[in-house]
Tab-separated table of C-alpha atoms and ligand atoms in Angstrom:
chain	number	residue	atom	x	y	z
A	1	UNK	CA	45.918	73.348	-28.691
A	2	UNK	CA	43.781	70.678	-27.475
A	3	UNK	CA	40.944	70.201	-29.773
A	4	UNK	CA	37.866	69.026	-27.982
A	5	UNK	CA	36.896	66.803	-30.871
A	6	UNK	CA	33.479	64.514	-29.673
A	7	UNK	CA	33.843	60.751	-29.848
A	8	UNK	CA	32.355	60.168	-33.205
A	9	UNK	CA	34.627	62.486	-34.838
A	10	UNK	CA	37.760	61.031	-33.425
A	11	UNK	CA	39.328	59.583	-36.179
A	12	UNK	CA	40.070	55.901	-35.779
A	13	UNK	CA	43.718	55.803	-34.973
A	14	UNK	CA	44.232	52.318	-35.530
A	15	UNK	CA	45.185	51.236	-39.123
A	16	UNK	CA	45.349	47.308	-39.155
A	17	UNK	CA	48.606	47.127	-41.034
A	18	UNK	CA	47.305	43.421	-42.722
A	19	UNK	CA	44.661	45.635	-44.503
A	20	UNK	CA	47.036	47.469	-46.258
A	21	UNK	CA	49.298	44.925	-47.062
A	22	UNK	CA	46.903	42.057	-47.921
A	23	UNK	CA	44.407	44.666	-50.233
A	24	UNK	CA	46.203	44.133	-53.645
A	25	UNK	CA	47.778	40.527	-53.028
A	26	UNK	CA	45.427	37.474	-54.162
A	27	UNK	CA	43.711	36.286	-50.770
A	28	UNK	CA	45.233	32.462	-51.846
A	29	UNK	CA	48.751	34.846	-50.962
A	30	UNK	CA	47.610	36.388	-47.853
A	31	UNK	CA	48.971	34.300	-45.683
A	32	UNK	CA	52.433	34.539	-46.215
A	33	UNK	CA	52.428	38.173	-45.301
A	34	UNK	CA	49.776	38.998	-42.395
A	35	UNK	CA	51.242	38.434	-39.244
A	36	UNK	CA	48.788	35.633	-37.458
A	37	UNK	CA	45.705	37.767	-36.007
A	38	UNK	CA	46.632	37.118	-32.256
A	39	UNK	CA	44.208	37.028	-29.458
A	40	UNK	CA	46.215	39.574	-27.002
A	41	UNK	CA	44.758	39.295	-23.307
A	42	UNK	CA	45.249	42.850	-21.937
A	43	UNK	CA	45.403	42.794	-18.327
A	44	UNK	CA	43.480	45.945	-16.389
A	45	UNK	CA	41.277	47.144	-13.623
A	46	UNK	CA	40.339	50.442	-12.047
A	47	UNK	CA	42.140	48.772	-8.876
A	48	UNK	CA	45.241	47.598	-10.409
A	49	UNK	CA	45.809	51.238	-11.686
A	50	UNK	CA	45.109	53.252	-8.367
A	51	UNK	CA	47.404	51.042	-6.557
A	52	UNK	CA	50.236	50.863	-9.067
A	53	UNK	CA	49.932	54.693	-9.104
A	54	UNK	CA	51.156	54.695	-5.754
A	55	UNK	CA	54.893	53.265	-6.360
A	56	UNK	CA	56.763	55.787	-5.120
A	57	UNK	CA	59.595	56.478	-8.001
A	58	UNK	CA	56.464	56.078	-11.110
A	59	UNK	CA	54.101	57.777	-9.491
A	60	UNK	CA	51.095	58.141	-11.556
A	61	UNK	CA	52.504	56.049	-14.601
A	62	UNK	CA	50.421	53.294	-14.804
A	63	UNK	CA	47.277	55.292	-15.663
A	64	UNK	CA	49.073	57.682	-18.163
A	65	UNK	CA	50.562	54.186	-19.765
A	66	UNK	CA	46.515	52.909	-19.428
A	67	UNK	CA	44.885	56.048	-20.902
A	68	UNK	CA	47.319	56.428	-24.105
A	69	UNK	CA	46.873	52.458	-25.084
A	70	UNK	CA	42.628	53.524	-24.503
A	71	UNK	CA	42.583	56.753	-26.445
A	72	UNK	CA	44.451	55.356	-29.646
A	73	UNK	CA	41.020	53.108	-29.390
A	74	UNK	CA	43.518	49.648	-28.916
A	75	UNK	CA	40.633	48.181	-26.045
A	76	UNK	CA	38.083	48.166	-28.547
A	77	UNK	CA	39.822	46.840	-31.291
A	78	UNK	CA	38.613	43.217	-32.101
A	79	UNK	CA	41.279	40.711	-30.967
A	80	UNK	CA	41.977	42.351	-27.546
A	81	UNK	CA	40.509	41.119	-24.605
A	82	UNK	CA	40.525	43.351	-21.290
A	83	UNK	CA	40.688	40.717	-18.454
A	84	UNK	CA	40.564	42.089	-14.846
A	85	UNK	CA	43.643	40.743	-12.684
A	86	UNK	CA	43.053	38.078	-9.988
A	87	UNK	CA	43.230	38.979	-6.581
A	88	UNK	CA	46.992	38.178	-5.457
A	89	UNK	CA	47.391	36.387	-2.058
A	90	UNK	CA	50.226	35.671	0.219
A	91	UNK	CA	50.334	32.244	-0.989
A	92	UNK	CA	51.269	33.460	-4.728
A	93	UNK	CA	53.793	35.212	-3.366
A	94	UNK	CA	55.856	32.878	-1.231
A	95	UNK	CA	56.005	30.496	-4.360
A	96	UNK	CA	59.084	32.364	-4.548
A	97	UNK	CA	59.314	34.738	-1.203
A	98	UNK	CA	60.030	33.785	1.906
A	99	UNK	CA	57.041	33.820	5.023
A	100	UNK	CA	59.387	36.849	6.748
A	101	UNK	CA	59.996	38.769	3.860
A	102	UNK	CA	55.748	38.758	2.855
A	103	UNK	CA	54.813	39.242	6.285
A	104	UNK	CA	57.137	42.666	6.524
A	105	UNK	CA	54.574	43.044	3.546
A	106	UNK	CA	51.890	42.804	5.124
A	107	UNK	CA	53.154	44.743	8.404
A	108	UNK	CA	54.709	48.054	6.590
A	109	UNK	CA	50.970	47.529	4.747
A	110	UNK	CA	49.164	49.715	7.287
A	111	UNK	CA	51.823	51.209	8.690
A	112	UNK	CA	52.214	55.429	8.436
A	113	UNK	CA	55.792	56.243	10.283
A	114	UNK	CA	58.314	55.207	7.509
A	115	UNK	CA	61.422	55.734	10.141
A	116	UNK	CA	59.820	53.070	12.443
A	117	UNK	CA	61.519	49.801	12.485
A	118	UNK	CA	64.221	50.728	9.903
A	119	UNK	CA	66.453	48.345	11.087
A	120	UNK	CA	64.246	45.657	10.785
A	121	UNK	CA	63.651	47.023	6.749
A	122	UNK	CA	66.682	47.568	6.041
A	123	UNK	CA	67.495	43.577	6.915
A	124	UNK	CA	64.985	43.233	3.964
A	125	UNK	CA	66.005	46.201	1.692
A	126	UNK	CA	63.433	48.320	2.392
A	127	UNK	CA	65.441	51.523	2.302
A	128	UNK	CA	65.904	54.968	-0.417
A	129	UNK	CA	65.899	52.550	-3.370
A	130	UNK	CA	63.034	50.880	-2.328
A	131	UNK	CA	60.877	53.295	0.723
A	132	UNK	CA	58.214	51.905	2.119
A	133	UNK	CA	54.725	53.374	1.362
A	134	UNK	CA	51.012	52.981	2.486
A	135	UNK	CA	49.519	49.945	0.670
A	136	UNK	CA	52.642	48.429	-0.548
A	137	UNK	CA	51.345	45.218	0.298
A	138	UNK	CA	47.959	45.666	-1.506
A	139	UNK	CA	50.372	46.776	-4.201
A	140	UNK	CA	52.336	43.806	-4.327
A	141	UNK	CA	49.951	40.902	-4.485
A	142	UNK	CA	48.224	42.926	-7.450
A	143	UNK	CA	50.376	43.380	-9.192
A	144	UNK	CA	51.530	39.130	-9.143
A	145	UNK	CA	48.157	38.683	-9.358
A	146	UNK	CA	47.917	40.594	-12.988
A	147	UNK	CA	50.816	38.577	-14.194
A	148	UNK	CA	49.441	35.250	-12.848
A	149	UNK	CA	46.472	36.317	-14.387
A	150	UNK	CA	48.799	36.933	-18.266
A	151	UNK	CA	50.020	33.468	-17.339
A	152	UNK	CA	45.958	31.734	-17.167
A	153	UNK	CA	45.342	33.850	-20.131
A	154	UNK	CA	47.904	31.979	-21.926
A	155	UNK	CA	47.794	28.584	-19.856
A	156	UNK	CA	43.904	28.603	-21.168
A	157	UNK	CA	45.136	28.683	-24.657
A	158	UNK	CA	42.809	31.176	-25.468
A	159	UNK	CA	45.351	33.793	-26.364
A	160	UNK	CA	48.343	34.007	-27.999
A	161	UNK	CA	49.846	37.158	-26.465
A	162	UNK	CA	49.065	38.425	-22.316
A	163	UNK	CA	49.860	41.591	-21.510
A	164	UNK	CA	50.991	42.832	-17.451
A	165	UNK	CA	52.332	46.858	-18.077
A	166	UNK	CA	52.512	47.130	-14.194
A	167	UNK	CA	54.456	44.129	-13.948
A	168	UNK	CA	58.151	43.302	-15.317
A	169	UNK	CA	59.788	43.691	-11.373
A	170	UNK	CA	63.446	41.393	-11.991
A	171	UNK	CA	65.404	42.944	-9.384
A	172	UNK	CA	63.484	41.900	-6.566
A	173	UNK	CA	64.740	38.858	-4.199
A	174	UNK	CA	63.626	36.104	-2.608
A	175	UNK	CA	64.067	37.662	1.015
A	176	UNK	CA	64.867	41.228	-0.414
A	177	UNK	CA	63.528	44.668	-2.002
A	178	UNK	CA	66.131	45.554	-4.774
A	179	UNK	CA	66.058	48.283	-6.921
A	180	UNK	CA	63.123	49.080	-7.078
A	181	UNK	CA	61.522	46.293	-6.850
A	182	UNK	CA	59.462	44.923	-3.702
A	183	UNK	CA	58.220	41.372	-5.655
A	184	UNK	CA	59.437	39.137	-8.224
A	185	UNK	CA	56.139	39.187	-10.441
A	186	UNK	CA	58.524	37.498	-13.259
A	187	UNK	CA	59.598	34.557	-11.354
A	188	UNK	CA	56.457	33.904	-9.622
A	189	UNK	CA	55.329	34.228	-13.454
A	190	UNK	CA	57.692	31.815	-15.054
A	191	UNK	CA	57.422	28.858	-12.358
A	192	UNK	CA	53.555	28.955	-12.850
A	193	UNK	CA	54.435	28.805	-16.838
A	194	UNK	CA	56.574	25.920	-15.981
A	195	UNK	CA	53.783	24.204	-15.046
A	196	UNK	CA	52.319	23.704	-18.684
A	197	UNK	CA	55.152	24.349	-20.981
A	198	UNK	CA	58.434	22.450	-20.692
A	199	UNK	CA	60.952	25.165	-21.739
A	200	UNK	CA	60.564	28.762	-20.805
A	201	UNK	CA	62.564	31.322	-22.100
A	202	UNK	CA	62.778	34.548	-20.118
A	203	UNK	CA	64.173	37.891	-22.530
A	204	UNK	CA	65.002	41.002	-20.362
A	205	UNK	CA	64.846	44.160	-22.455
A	206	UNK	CA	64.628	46.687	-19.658
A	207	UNK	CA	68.338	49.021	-19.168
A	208	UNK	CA	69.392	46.890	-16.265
A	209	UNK	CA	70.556	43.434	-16.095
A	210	UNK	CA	67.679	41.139	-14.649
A	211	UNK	CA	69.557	39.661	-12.178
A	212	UNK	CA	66.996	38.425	-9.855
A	213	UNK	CA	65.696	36.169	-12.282
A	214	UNK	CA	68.451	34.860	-13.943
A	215	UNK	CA	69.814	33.752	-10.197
A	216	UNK	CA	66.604	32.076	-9.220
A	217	UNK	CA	67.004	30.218	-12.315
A	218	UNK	CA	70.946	29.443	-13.064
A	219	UNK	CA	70.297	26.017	-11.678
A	220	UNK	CA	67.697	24.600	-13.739
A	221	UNK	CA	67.525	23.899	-17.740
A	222	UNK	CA	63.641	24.329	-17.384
A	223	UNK	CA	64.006	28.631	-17.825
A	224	UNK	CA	66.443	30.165	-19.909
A	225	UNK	CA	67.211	33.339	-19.286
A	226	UNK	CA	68.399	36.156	-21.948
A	227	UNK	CA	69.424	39.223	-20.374
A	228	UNK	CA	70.377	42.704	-22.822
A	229	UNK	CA	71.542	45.214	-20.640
A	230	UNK	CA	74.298	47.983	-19.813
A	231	UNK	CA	76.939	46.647	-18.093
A	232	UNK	CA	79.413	49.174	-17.125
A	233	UNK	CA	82.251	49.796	-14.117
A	234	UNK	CA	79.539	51.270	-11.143
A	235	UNK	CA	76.555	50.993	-13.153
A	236	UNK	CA	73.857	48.969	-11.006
A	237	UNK	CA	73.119	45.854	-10.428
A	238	UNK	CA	76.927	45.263	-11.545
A	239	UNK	CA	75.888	41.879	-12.546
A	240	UNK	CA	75.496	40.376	-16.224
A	241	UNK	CA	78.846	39.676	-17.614
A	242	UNK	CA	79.091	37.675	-20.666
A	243	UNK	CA	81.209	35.066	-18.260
A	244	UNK	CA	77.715	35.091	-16.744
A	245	UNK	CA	76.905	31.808	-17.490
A	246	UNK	CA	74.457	30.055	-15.124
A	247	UNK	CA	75.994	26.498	-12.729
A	248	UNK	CA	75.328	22.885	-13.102
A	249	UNK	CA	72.184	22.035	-15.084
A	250	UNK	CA	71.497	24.898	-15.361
A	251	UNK	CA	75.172	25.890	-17.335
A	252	UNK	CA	74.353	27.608	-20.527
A	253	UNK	CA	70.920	28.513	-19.556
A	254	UNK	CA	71.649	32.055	-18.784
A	255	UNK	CA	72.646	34.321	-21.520
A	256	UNK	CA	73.824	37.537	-20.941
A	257	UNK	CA	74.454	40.506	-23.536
A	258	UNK	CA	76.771	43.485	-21.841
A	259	UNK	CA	76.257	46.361	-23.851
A	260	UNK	CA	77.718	49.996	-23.135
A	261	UNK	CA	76.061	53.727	-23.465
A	262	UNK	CA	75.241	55.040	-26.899
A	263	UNK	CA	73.322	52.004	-28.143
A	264	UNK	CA	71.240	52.689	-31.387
A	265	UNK	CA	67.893	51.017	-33.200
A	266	UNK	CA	69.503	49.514	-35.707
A	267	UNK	CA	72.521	48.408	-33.771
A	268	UNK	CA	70.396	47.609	-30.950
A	269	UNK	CA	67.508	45.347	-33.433
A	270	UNK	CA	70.685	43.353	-35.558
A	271	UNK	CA	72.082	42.627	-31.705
A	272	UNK	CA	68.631	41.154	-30.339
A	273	UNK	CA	67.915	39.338	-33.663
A	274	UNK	CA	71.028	37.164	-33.942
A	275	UNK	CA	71.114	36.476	-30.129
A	276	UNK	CA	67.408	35.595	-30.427
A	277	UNK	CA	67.214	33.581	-33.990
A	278	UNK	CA	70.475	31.466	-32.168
A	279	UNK	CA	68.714	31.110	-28.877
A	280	UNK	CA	65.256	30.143	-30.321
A	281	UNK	CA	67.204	27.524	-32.823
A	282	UNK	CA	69.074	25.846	-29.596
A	283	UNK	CA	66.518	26.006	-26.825
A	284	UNK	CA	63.263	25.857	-29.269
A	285	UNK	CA	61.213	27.120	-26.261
A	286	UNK	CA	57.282	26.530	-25.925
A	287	UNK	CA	56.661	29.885	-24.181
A	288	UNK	CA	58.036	33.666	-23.792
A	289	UNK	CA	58.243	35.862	-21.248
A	290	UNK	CA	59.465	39.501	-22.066
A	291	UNK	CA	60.346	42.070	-19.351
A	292	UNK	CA	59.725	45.369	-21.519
A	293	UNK	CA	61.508	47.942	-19.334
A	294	UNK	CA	61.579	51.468	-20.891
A	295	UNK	CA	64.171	53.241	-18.983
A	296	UNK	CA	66.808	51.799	-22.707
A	297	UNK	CA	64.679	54.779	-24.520
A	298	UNK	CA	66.762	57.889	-25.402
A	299	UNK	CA	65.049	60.661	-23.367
A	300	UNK	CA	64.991	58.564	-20.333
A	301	UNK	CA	66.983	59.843	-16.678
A	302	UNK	CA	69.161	57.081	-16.567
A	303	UNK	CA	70.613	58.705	-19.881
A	304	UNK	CA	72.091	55.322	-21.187
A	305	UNK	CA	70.848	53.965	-24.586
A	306	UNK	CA	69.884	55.814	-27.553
A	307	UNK	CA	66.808	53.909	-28.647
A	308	UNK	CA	63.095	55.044	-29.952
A	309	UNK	CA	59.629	52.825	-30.009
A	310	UNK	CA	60.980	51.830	-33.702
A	311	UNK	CA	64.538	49.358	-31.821
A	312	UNK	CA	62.253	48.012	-29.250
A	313	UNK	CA	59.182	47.628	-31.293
A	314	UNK	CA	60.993	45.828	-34.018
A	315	UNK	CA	63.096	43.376	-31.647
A	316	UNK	CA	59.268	42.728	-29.704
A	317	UNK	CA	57.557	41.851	-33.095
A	318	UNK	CA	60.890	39.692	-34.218
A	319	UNK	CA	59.708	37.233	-31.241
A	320	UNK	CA	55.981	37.394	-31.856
A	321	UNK	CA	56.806	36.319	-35.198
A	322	UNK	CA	56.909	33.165	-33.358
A	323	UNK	CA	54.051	32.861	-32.253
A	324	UNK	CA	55.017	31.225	-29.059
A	325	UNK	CA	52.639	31.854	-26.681
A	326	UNK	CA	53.849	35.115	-24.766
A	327	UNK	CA	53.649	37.137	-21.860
A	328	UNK	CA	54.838	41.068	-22.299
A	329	UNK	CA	55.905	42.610	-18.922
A	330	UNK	CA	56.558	46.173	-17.907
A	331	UNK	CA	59.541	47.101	-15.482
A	332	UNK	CA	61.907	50.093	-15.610
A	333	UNK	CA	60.725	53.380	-17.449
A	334	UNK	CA	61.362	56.907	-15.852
A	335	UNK	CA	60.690	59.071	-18.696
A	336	UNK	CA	56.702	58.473	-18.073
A	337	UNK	CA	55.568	60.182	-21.491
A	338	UNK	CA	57.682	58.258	-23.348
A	339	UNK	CA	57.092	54.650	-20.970
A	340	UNK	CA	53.846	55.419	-22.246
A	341	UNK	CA	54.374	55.912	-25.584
A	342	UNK	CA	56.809	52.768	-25.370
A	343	UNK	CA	54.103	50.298	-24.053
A	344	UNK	CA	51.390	51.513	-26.423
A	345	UNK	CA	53.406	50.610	-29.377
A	346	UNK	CA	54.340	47.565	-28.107
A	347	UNK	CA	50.461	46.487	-27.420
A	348	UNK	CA	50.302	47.622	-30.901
A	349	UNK	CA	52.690	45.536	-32.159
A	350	UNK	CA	51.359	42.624	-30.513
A	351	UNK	CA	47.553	43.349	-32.469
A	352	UNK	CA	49.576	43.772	-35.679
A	353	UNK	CA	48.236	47.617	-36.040
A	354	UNK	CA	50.002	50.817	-37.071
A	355	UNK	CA	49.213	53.783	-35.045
A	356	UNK	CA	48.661	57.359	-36.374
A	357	UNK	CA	51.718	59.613	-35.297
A	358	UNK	CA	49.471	62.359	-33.923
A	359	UNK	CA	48.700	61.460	-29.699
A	360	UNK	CA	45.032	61.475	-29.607
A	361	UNK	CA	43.450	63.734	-27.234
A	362	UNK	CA	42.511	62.419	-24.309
A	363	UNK	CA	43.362	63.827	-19.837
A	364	UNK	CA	46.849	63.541	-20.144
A	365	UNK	CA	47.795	64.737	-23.980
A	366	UNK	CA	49.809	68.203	-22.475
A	367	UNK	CA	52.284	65.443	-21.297
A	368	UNK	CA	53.158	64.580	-24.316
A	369	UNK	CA	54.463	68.545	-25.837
A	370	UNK	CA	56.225	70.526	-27.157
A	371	UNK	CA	54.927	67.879	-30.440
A	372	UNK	CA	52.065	65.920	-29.419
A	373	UNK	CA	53.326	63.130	-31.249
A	374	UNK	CA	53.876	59.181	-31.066
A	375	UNK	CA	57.828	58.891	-32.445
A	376	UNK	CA	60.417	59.857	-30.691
A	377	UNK	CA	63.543	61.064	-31.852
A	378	UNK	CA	66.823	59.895	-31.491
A	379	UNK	CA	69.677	61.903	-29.735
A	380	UNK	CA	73.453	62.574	-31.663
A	381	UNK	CA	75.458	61.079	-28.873
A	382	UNK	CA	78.148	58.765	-29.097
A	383	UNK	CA	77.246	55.098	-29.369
A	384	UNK	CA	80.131	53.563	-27.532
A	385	UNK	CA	79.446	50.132	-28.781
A	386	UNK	CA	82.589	49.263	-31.158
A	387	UNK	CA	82.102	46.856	-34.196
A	388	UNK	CA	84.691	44.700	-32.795
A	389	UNK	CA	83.314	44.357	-29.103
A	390	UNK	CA	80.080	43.491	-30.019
A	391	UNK	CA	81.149	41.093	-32.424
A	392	UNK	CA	83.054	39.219	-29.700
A	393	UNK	CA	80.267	39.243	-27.449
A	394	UNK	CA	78.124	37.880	-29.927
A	395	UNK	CA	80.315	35.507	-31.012
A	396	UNK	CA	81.515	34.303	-27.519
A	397	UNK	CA	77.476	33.835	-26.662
A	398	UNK	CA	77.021	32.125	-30.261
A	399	UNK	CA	79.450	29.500	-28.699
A	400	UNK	CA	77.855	28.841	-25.168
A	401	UNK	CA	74.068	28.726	-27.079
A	402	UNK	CA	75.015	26.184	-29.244
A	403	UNK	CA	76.240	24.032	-25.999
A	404	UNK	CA	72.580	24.485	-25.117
A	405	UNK	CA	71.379	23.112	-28.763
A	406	UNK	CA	73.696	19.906	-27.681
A	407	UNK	CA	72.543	19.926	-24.106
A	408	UNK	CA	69.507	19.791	-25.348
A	409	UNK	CA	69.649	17.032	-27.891
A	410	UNK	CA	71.379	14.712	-25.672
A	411	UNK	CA	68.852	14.955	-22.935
A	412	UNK	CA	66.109	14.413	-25.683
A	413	UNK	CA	68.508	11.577	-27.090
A	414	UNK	CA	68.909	9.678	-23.218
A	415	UNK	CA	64.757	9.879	-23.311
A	416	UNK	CA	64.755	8.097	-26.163
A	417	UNK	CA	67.407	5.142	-25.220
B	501	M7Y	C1	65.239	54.468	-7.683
B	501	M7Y	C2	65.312	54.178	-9.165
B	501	M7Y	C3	64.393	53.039	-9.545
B	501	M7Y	C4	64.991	55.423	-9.970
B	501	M7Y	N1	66.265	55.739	-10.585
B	501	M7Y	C5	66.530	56.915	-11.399
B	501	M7Y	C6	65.514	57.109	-12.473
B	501	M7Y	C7	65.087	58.553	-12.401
B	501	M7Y	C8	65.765	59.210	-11.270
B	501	M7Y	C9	66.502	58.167	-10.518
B	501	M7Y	C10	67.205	54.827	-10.313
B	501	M7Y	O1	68.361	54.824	-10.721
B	501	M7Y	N2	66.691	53.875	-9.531
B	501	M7Y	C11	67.463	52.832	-8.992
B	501	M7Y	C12	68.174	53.074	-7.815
B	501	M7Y	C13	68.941	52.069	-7.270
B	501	M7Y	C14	69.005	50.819	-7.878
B	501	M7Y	C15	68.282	50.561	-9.060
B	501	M7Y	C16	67.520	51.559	-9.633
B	501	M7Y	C17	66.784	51.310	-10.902
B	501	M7Y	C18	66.519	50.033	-11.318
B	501	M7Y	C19	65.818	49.717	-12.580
B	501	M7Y	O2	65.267	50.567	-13.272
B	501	M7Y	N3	65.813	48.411	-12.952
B	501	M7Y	O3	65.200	47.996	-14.108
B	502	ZN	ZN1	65.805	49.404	-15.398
């Protein structure tokens, strides 16, 4: 039943979780405990959301992921900022596309007959996975703009945490649509971060291996890449071995975590944690970029991994802890209720608040039946993930990272001589 409660009634449904752990310790002792207040940049416009609306396999999910984060009252709440995106041009794009591949763009931009020129698309993978639609140009360059606009916010020092929900795009290719995905926000992201920070790591949460951005990057030692994704005969991209290493200077630099169907919070959190705490020991990185994706939830259509908000909201808030600056990206997420839900907690998580379980009411609360609430629950399938297999994988990637730690110290040690 939806209650038509008026605005002053509306419970707050924010509960800063420092108030209630910092009310009975001795404020000399606060410190220890409250997670740093971060300034989180949160990036929005009307604009941004009507266009990235329009993608043809979320339709509509970027406002139901906007209006949930608003009606929990998260936009209001003190350290959040709403900044409105920058307008994307062609020249932000071909930092990593090529001048055919933006000006197909820009063509397919106005046009209505989707079978015209298919040949010519289909050169550039514009095909089922990735159809053409009205605006997809005006689509694309918004979308790099709002992440360009996470990386300023962070550039500018003025906040600790940027968020882009309509970005997080990692299959897309240089000269190529790919799953999904028409541009590259993420590399056009980390290059410009490259610019003021001298390592970058790159984490890649979403189901599917990022594969587009670990290969523009498997030459270079300025990115790391850390990719957590299924990895199974037929499943795509088919990329993301643990072999997966990265070439030349860039060896080492890409880290890849094959995991099978099944996959659990717990499981799922101890996995992330280790790989992380190794990574972040060897490759001390001075800023984060984290694709979010939420197609790993249990509920989702891919039907893969078995996590809730509580696996992905606890390996998010393990990197925060940080307090790198970082840039939280969007990306797969078919279940659009729970994508929702998934991306709310995580802005939470980034302001350090708990949220009431109850979804407040708000256009789009019958999405979110038969319970109307926050949590979702975990399913009793198999987890296919042996004890021994992950242990080898985490083992085998313990190994490479600490090459990186030595890479690392001997390029510091030849600036030095
Ligand atoms: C077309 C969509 C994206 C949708 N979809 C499902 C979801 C619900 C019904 C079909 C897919 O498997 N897709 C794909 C098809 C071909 C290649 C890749 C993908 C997904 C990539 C991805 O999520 N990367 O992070
Ligand atoms: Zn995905």
């Amino acid at each position: 039943p939806v209650t038509n409660l008026r605005e002053k009634e509306v419970p707050t449904a924010i509960t800063p979780a420092v108030s209630k752990v910092t009310e009975k310790i001795p404020t000399d002792q606060v410190a220890q405990f409250a997670p740093k207040l971060r300034r989180v940049a949160y990036i929005w416009s009307p604009q941004l959301i009507d266009l990235c609306n329009l993608l043809p396999r979320v339709l509509h999910r970027a406002s139901r992921v906007h209006t949930l984060i608003e009606s929990y009252g998260l936009l209001t709440y003190g350290p959040i900022t709403v900044l409105p995106p920058i307008e994307g041009g062609k020249e932000h794009l071909l930092t990593f596309h090529s001048q055919e591949y933006v000006d197909l763009l820009e063509f397919l931009n106005e046009e209505e007959d989707s079978e015209k020129w298919m040949e010519k698309k289909e050169e550039f993978g514009i095909s089922c996975d990735c159809p053409s639609f009205p605006r997809i140009f005006e689509v694309a360059k918004m979308i790099v703009g709002a992440s360009l606009t996470g990386v300023q916010a962070l550039t500018s020092k003025e906040y600790q945490v940027a968020i882009n929900w309509t970005g997080g795009w990692h299959h897309s290719r240089r000269d190529e649509a790919a799953g999904f995905c028409y541009v590259n926000d993420i590399v056009i992201s980390l290059l410009k971060l490259t610019e003021s920070f001298k390592r970058v790591l790159y984490i890649d949460l979403d189901l599917h291996h990022g594969d587009a951005v670990q290969d523009a990057f498997a030459h270079t030692s300025r990115i790391m890449t850390v990719s957590f994704h299924k990895y199974s005969p037929g499943f795509y991209p088919g990329t993301g071995s643990v072999e997966d290493v990265g070439y030349g200077r860039g060896r080492y630099h890409c880290v890849n975590v094959p995991l099978e169907d099944g996959i659990t919070d717990v499981v799922f959190y101890t996995v992330v944690k280790r790989v992380m705490f190794e990574v972040q020991k060897a490759y001390q990185p001075s800023a984060v970029v984290i694709q979010c994706g939420a197609d790993c939830l249990v509920g989702d259509p891919m039907n893969s991994f078995n996590l809730t908000l509580k696996g992905i909201g606890n390996c998010v808030d393990f990197i925060l802890r940080w307090n790198l600056p970082t840039l939280l990206l969007g990306g797969g997420g078919y279940h659009t209720p729970n994508t929702a839900r998934c991306w709310t907690q995580l802005t939470a998580v980034a302001l350090g608040v708990r949220l009431k379980s109850e979804i407040p009411d708000h256009q789009f609360f019958l999405e979110y039946g038969p319970d109307y609430q926050l949590e979702i629950t975990p399913s009793n399938r198999p987890d296919l993930n042996t004890k021994d297999c992950l242990r080898t994988t985490v083992q085998t990637v313990f190994r490479r990272v600490r090459l990186v730690f030595q890479v690392l110290s001997i390029g510091n040690w030849m600036l030095v001589q």
